[in-house]
Amino acid sequence: MRFNVELLLENDIFPKDKNRIILSLMKHNFNSYDKDYFAELYKETPNKIKSFTFALYMGSCKFLREEIVIAEKKIILNFSTYDMKDGIMFYNSFLKNKGLKYPIKNNSIKISKINLNREKTITENEAVYKTLSPISVREHFGDNKKTWYHSLSDVKGQEVFINNLKYQLKDKFGEERILDIEEIEFEVLGNKEVKVKNYGIEVLSNICMLKIKAKPYILDYLYKAGIGSQRSTGFGMVDLV
């Protein structure tokens, strides 16, 4: 399920750590609508892998050192999920909070409109994706205190990317689909490295186009759930080319 939500701002200054603010709004809405669902996502299982992602469109905006100037005082939140339950909870929780002001630092957000978007159908064993939000290729070691972010322009980054992708799919579909998962191939058709402020740090990420060969159900999952690391915090939302 895919939605777009029109968010109106009280003034034109928005924090540069934008994904953190939007995730905070989403958590607030989930918790206000269904506390059990909120706990299932964020409390019961630490670091639970989620099957949703989001991207932000801010129109004509200007990036400053710590802030973004959004002249239209409007953000479009694009949300996509593979799981029907997540889609229903997202829609209902945002509908419940429609028209209410959510305060943030020196500003506030108000939900104005919520629209359900038509999804595309994948029937072939190959798909080309373009990013709507940058793809994060993250590598952890040990207790996760050592973390590296990679570029898809590098061989090492591509190795980490495919390993992460297979782990993500095994978590979703289980070991019984291991043969399909191991067959996945990908090609980077073009990539631009960008740094995104996320929870106070600058994250190296990738605005790119990818060609992926896999079974249609796997390609459909990536289209709906997103690709790469940190998907549920606003990375890796894609569209089909």
mmCIF file of C-alpha atoms in Angstrom:
data_model
loop_
_atom_site.group_PDB
_atom_site.id
_atom_site.type_symbol
_atom_site.label_atom_id
_atom_site.label_comp_id
_atom_site.label_asym_id
_atom_site.label_seq_id
_atom_site.Cartn_x
_atom_site.Cartn_y
_atom_site.Cartn_z
ATOM 1 C CA MET A 1 0.000 0.000 0.000
ATOM 2 C CA ARG A 2 1.234 3.467 -0.893
ATOM 3 C CA PHE A 3 -0.005 6.797 0.427
ATOM 4 C CA ASN A 4 0.870 10.450 0.153
ATOM 5 C CA VAL A 5 0.102 12.849 2.982
ATOM 6 C CA GLU A 6 0.088 16.635 2.757
ATOM 7 C CA LEU A 7 1.703 18.143 5.864
ATOM 8 C CA LEU A 8 1.328 21.878 6.490
ATOM 9 C CA LEU A 9 3.885 23.841 8.524
ATOM 10 C CA GLU A 10 3.222 26.838 10.724
ATOM 11 C CA ASN A 11 6.337 28.568 9.370
ATOM 12 C CA ASP A 12 8.952 27.889 6.696
ATOM 13 C CA ILE A 13 11.856 26.750 8.938
ATOM 14 C CA PHE A 14 12.226 22.971 9.352
ATOM 15 C CA PRO A 15 15.005 20.965 11.078
ATOM 16 C CA LYS A 16 17.629 19.447 8.775
ATOM 17 C CA ASP A 17 17.249 16.163 10.708
ATOM 18 C CA LYS A 18 13.933 15.855 8.888
ATOM 19 C CA ASN A 19 13.427 12.074 8.911
ATOM 20 C CA ARG A 20 13.732 12.040 12.696
ATOM 21 C CA ILE A 21 10.928 14.610 12.974
ATOM 22 C CA ILE A 22 8.621 12.735 10.604
ATOM 23 C CA LEU A 23 9.282 9.407 12.339
ATOM 24 C CA SER A 24 8.413 11.076 15.632
ATOM 25 C CA LEU A 25 5.107 12.215 14.105
ATOM 26 C CA MET A 26 4.398 8.698 12.845
ATOM 27 C CA LYS A 27 5.136 7.166 16.252
ATOM 28 C CA HIS A 28 2.885 9.716 17.933
ATOM 29 C CA ASN A 29 0.047 8.868 15.551
ATOM 30 C CA PHE A 30 0.497 5.093 15.914
ATOM 31 C CA ASN A 31 0.557 5.358 19.723
ATOM 32 C CA SER A 32 -2.499 7.609 19.859
ATOM 33 C CA TYR A 33 -4.468 5.240 17.612
ATOM 34 C CA ASP A 34 -3.403 1.775 18.844
ATOM 35 C CA LYS A 35 -0.979 1.385 21.747
ATOM 36 C CA ASP A 36 -0.645 -2.368 21.208
ATOM 37 C CA TYR A 37 0.388 -1.865 17.592
ATOM 38 C CA PHE A 38 2.888 0.814 18.631
ATOM 39 C CA ALA A 39 4.377 -1.540 21.234
ATOM 40 C CA GLU A 40 4.569 -4.356 18.670
ATOM 41 C CA LEU A 41 6.574 -2.130 16.315
ATOM 42 C CA TYR A 42 8.873 -0.290 18.699
ATOM 43 C CA LYS A 43 8.964 -1.918 22.163
ATOM 44 C CA GLU A 44 8.386 -5.678 22.189
ATOM 45 C CA THR A 45 11.202 -6.604 19.756
ATOM 46 C CA PRO A 46 14.267 -4.328 19.801
ATOM 47 C CA ASN A 47 15.439 -3.374 16.280
ATOM 48 C CA LYS A 48 12.464 -5.148 14.705
ATOM 49 C CA ILE A 49 12.806 -5.190 10.896
ATOM 50 C CA LYS A 50 9.789 -3.395 9.475
ATOM 51 C CA SER A 51 8.238 -3.714 6.027
ATOM 52 C CA PHE A 52 7.618 -0.022 5.385
ATOM 53 C CA THR A 53 9.514 3.030 4.247
ATOM 54 C CA PHE A 54 8.887 6.688 3.491
ATOM 55 C CA ALA A 55 10.192 9.626 1.469
ATOM 56 C CA LEU A 56 9.703 13.383 1.737
ATOM 57 C CA TYR A 57 9.056 15.930 -1.001
ATOM 58 C CA MET A 58 9.639 19.522 0.096
ATOM 59 C CA GLY A 59 9.182 21.404 -3.161
ATOM 60 C CA SER A 60 11.413 24.404 -3.710
ATOM 61 C CA CYS A 61 13.520 24.428 -0.554
ATOM 62 C CA LYS A 62 16.903 25.729 0.603
ATOM 63 C CA PHE A 63 19.292 23.764 2.828
ATOM 64 C CA LEU A 64 21.099 25.770 5.500
ATOM 65 C CA ARG A 65 23.650 24.514 8.033
ATOM 66 C CA GLU A 66 21.126 23.122 10.536
ATOM 67 C CA GLU A 67 17.761 23.947 8.948
ATOM 68 C CA ILE A 68 15.762 23.747 5.744
ATOM 69 C CA VAL A 69 13.784 26.712 4.447
ATOM 70 C CA ILE A 70 10.565 25.399 2.870
ATOM 71 C CA ALA A 71 8.998 28.387 1.148
ATOM 72 C CA GLU A 72 5.617 26.740 0.526
ATOM 73 C CA LYS A 73 5.382 25.613 4.178
ATOM 74 C CA LYS A 74 4.276 22.203 2.917
ATOM 75 C CA ILE A 75 5.802 18.712 2.911
ATOM 76 C CA ILE A 76 4.488 15.688 1.020
ATOM 77 C CA LEU A 77 5.071 12.490 3.001
ATOM 78 C CA ASN A 78 5.131 9.443 0.733
ATOM 79 C CA PHE A 79 4.650 6.168 2.604
ATOM 80 C CA SER A 80 4.871 2.611 1.280
ATOM 81 C CA THR A 81 4.419 -0.762 2.963
ATOM 82 C CA TYR A 82 4.314 -4.409 1.948
ATOM 83 C CA ASP A 83 2.037 -5.420 4.829
ATOM 84 C CA MET A 84 -1.672 -4.628 4.697
ATOM 85 C CA LYS A 85 -1.849 -4.178 8.483
ATOM 86 C CA ASP A 86 0.831 -1.487 8.430
ATOM 87 C CA GLY A 87 -1.032 0.331 5.658
ATOM 88 C CA ILE A 88 -4.345 0.249 7.498
ATOM 89 C CA MET A 89 -2.725 1.418 10.746
ATOM 90 C CA PHE A 90 -0.881 4.211 8.961
ATOM 91 C CA TYR A 91 -4.028 5.478 7.233
ATOM 92 C CA ASN A 92 -6.281 5.243 10.287
ATOM 93 C CA SER A 93 -3.753 6.822 12.656
ATOM 94 C CA PHE A 94 -3.103 9.762 10.330
ATOM 95 C CA LEU A 95 -6.838 10.177 9.717
ATOM 96 C CA LYS A 96 -7.439 10.318 13.476
ATOM 97 C CA ASN A 97 -4.857 13.097 13.848
ATOM 98 C CA LYS A 98 -5.865 15.032 10.728
ATOM 99 C CA GLY A 99 -6.146 18.770 11.383
ATOM 100 C CA LEU A 100 -4.356 18.600 14.751
ATOM 101 C CA LYS A 101 -1.118 20.486 15.334
ATOM 102 C CA TYR A 102 1.933 18.420 16.212
ATOM 103 C CA PRO A 103 4.506 20.720 17.857
ATOM 104 C CA ILE A 104 8.163 20.577 16.887
ATOM 105 C CA LYS A 105 11.038 22.947 17.666
ATOM 106 C CA ASN A 106 9.953 26.499 16.728
ATOM 107 C CA ASN A 107 7.256 25.143 14.420
ATOM 108 C CA SER A 108 4.298 22.756 14.149
ATOM 109 C CA ILE A 109 2.986 20.193 11.651
ATOM 110 C CA LYS A 110 -0.639 19.709 10.660
ATOM 111 C CA ILE A 111 -1.972 16.785 8.598
ATOM 112 C CA SER A 112 -4.068 18.214 5.781
ATOM 113 C CA LYS A 113 -4.773 15.485 3.202
ATOM 114 C CA ILE A 114 -4.275 11.700 2.947
ATOM 115 C CA ASN A 115 -4.437 9.897 -0.395
ATOM 116 C CA LEU A 116 -4.133 6.222 -1.342
ATOM 117 C CA ASN A 117 -1.942 5.747 -4.427
ATOM 118 C CA ARG A 118 -2.320 3.064 -7.073
ATOM 119 C CA GLU A 119 0.492 0.499 -7.017
ATOM 120 C CA LYS A 120 2.228 -0.909 -10.075
ATOM 121 C CA THR A 121 2.245 -4.641 -10.838
ATOM 122 C CA ILE A 122 5.439 -6.661 -11.340
ATOM 123 C CA THR A 123 5.179 -9.795 -13.478
ATOM 124 C CA GLU A 124 8.709 -10.136 -14.904
ATOM 125 C CA ASN A 125 11.945 -11.438 -13.352
ATOM 126 C CA GLU A 126 13.647 -8.060 -13.695
ATOM 127 C CA ALA A 127 12.815 -4.549 -12.505
ATOM 128 C CA VAL A 128 14.485 -1.142 -12.624
ATOM 129 C CA TYR A 129 14.033 1.033 -9.538
ATOM 130 C CA LYS A 130 14.770 4.707 -8.935
ATOM 131 C CA THR A 131 15.124 6.092 -5.436
ATOM 132 C CA LEU A 132 12.539 8.405 -3.898
ATOM 133 C CA SER A 133 14.608 8.542 -0.701
ATOM 134 C CA PRO A 134 18.335 7.702 -0.605
ATOM 135 C CA ILE A 135 19.442 4.098 -0.080
ATOM 136 C CA SER A 136 21.530 3.480 3.043
ATOM 137 C CA VAL A 137 24.184 0.744 2.854
ATOM 138 C CA ARG A 138 25.081 0.238 6.507
ATOM 139 C CA GLU A 139 27.589 -2.195 7.987
ATOM 140 C CA HIS A 140 27.704 -3.154 11.687
ATOM 141 C CA PHE A 141 30.409 -4.882 13.668
ATOM 142 C CA GLY A 142 30.282 -6.413 17.147
ATOM 143 C CA ASP A 143 27.947 -4.569 19.493
ATOM 144 C CA ASN A 144 26.928 -2.116 16.742
ATOM 145 C CA LYS A 145 29.104 0.667 18.151
ATOM 146 C CA LYS A 146 31.238 0.348 15.030
ATOM 147 C CA THR A 147 29.171 1.378 12.037
ATOM 148 C CA TRP A 148 30.183 2.174 8.467
ATOM 149 C CA TYR A 149 28.121 3.592 5.617
ATOM 150 C CA HIS A 150 29.077 2.681 2.059
ATOM 151 C CA SER A 151 28.670 4.010 -1.456
ATOM 152 C CA LEU A 152 27.040 1.888 -4.141
ATOM 153 C CA SER A 153 29.701 3.225 -6.486
ATOM 154 C CA ASP A 154 32.295 1.048 -4.708
ATOM 155 C CA VAL A 155 32.825 -2.712 -4.888
ATOM 156 C CA LYS A 156 32.805 -2.958 -1.092
ATOM 157 C CA GLY A 157 29.543 -1.038 -0.900
ATOM 158 C CA GLN A 158 27.944 -3.346 -3.435
ATOM 159 C CA GLU A 159 29.089 -6.410 -1.464
ATOM 160 C CA VAL A 160 27.592 -5.053 1.762
ATOM 161 C CA PHE A 161 24.416 -4.066 -0.099
ATOM 162 C CA ILE A 162 23.714 -7.546 -1.501
ATOM 163 C CA ASN A 163 24.485 -9.210 1.848
ATOM 164 C CA ASN A 164 22.096 -6.834 3.618
ATOM 165 C CA LEU A 165 19.462 -7.390 0.939
ATOM 166 C CA LYS A 166 19.594 -11.175 1.324
ATOM 167 C CA TYR A 167 19.405 -10.869 5.122
ATOM 168 C CA GLN A 168 16.350 -8.617 4.809
ATOM 169 C CA LEU A 169 14.614 -11.107 2.504
ATOM 170 C CA LYS A 170 15.478 -14.139 4.657
ATOM 171 C CA ASP A 171 13.963 -12.349 7.647
ATOM 172 C CA LYS A 172 10.769 -11.753 5.681
ATOM 173 C CA PHE A 173 10.327 -14.969 3.709
ATOM 174 C CA GLY A 174 12.300 -17.520 5.725
ATOM 175 C CA GLU A 175 14.857 -20.179 4.887
ATOM 176 C CA GLU A 176 12.395 -22.060 2.656
ATOM 177 C CA ARG A 177 12.890 -19.325 0.027
ATOM 178 C CA ILE A 178 16.684 -19.388 0.289
ATOM 179 C CA LEU A 179 17.231 -20.671 -3.277
ATOM 180 C CA ASP A 180 15.216 -17.779 -4.744
ATOM 181 C CA ILE A 181 17.040 -15.284 -2.523
ATOM 182 C CA GLU A 182 20.509 -16.562 -3.431
ATOM 183 C CA GLU A 183 19.726 -16.139 -7.149
ATOM 184 C CA ILE A 184 19.307 -12.348 -6.856
ATOM 185 C CA GLU A 185 21.479 -10.223 -9.122
ATOM 186 C CA PHE A 186 21.707 -6.438 -9.297
ATOM 187 C CA GLU A 187 23.356 -3.695 -11.320
ATOM 188 C CA VAL A 188 23.898 -0.059 -10.355
ATOM 189 C CA LEU A 189 22.805 1.961 -13.403
ATOM 190 C CA GLY A 190 23.756 5.289 -11.882
ATOM 191 C CA ASN A 191 24.574 6.653 -8.442
ATOM 192 C CA LYS A 192 25.054 9.981 -6.697
ATOM 193 C CA GLU A 193 26.488 10.001 -3.182
ATOM 194 C CA VAL A 194 24.720 12.278 -0.704
ATOM 195 C CA LYS A 195 25.007 12.930 3.025
ATOM 196 C CA VAL A 196 21.784 12.949 5.011
ATOM 197 C CA LYS A 197 21.533 14.195 8.578
ATOM 198 C CA ASN A 198 19.931 11.417 10.596
ATOM 199 C CA TYR A 199 19.686 11.460 14.389
ATOM 200 C CA GLY A 200 22.489 13.989 14.619
ATOM 201 C CA ILE A 201 25.015 12.307 12.317
ATOM 202 C CA GLU A 202 25.792 12.706 8.615
ATOM 203 C CA VAL A 203 24.914 9.451 6.855
ATOM 204 C CA LEU A 204 26.511 8.629 3.509
ATOM 205 C CA SER A 205 23.724 7.374 1.261
ATOM 206 C CA ASN A 206 22.883 6.827 -2.394
ATOM 207 C CA ILE A 207 20.489 8.460 -4.845
ATOM 208 C CA CYS A 208 20.534 5.881 -7.585
ATOM 209 C CA MET A 209 18.917 3.689 -10.177
ATOM 210 C CA LEU A 210 19.137 -0.098 -9.760
ATOM 211 C CA LYS A 211 18.344 -3.043 -12.002
ATOM 212 C CA ILE A 212 17.493 -6.129 -9.957
ATOM 213 C CA LYS A 213 16.875 -9.651 -11.253
ATOM 214 C CA ALA A 214 14.796 -11.884 -8.979
ATOM 215 C CA LYS A 215 11.483 -13.693 -8.722
ATOM 216 C CA PRO A 216 8.491 -11.307 -9.135
ATOM 217 C CA TYR A 217 7.362 -11.720 -5.505
ATOM 218 C CA ILE A 218 10.789 -10.565 -4.313
ATOM 219 C CA LEU A 219 10.792 -7.590 -6.680
ATOM 220 C CA ASP A 220 7.293 -6.707 -5.474
ATOM 221 C CA TYR A 221 8.441 -6.800 -1.846
ATOM 222 C CA LEU A 222 11.373 -4.459 -2.564
ATOM 223 C CA TYR A 223 9.082 -2.071 -4.435
ATOM 224 C CA LYS A 224 6.654 -1.886 -1.520
ATOM 225 C CA ALA A 225 8.909 -2.276 1.550
ATOM 226 C CA GLY A 226 11.938 -0.357 0.279
ATOM 227 C CA ILE A 227 15.555 -1.309 -0.329
ATOM 228 C CA GLY A 228 18.610 -1.132 1.934
ATOM 229 C CA SER A 229 19.172 -0.298 5.596
ATOM 230 C CA GLN A 230 17.150 2.061 7.832
ATOM 231 C CA ARG A 231 14.090 1.821 5.588
ATOM 232 C CA SER A 232 11.580 2.541 8.343
ATOM 233 C CA THR A 233 13.409 5.767 9.223
ATOM 234 C CA GLY A 234 13.050 7.283 5.767
ATOM 235 C CA PHE A 235 15.639 5.596 3.551
ATOM 236 C CA GLY A 236 15.310 3.350 0.523
ATOM 237 C CA MET A 237 11.841 4.134 -0.846
ATOM 238 C CA VAL A 238 11.805 3.386 -4.558
ATOM 239 C CA ASP A 239 9.575 3.597 -7.599
ATOM 240 C CA LEU A 240 9.529 1.460 -10.722
ATOM 241 C CA VAL A 241 10.997 2.910 -13.905
#
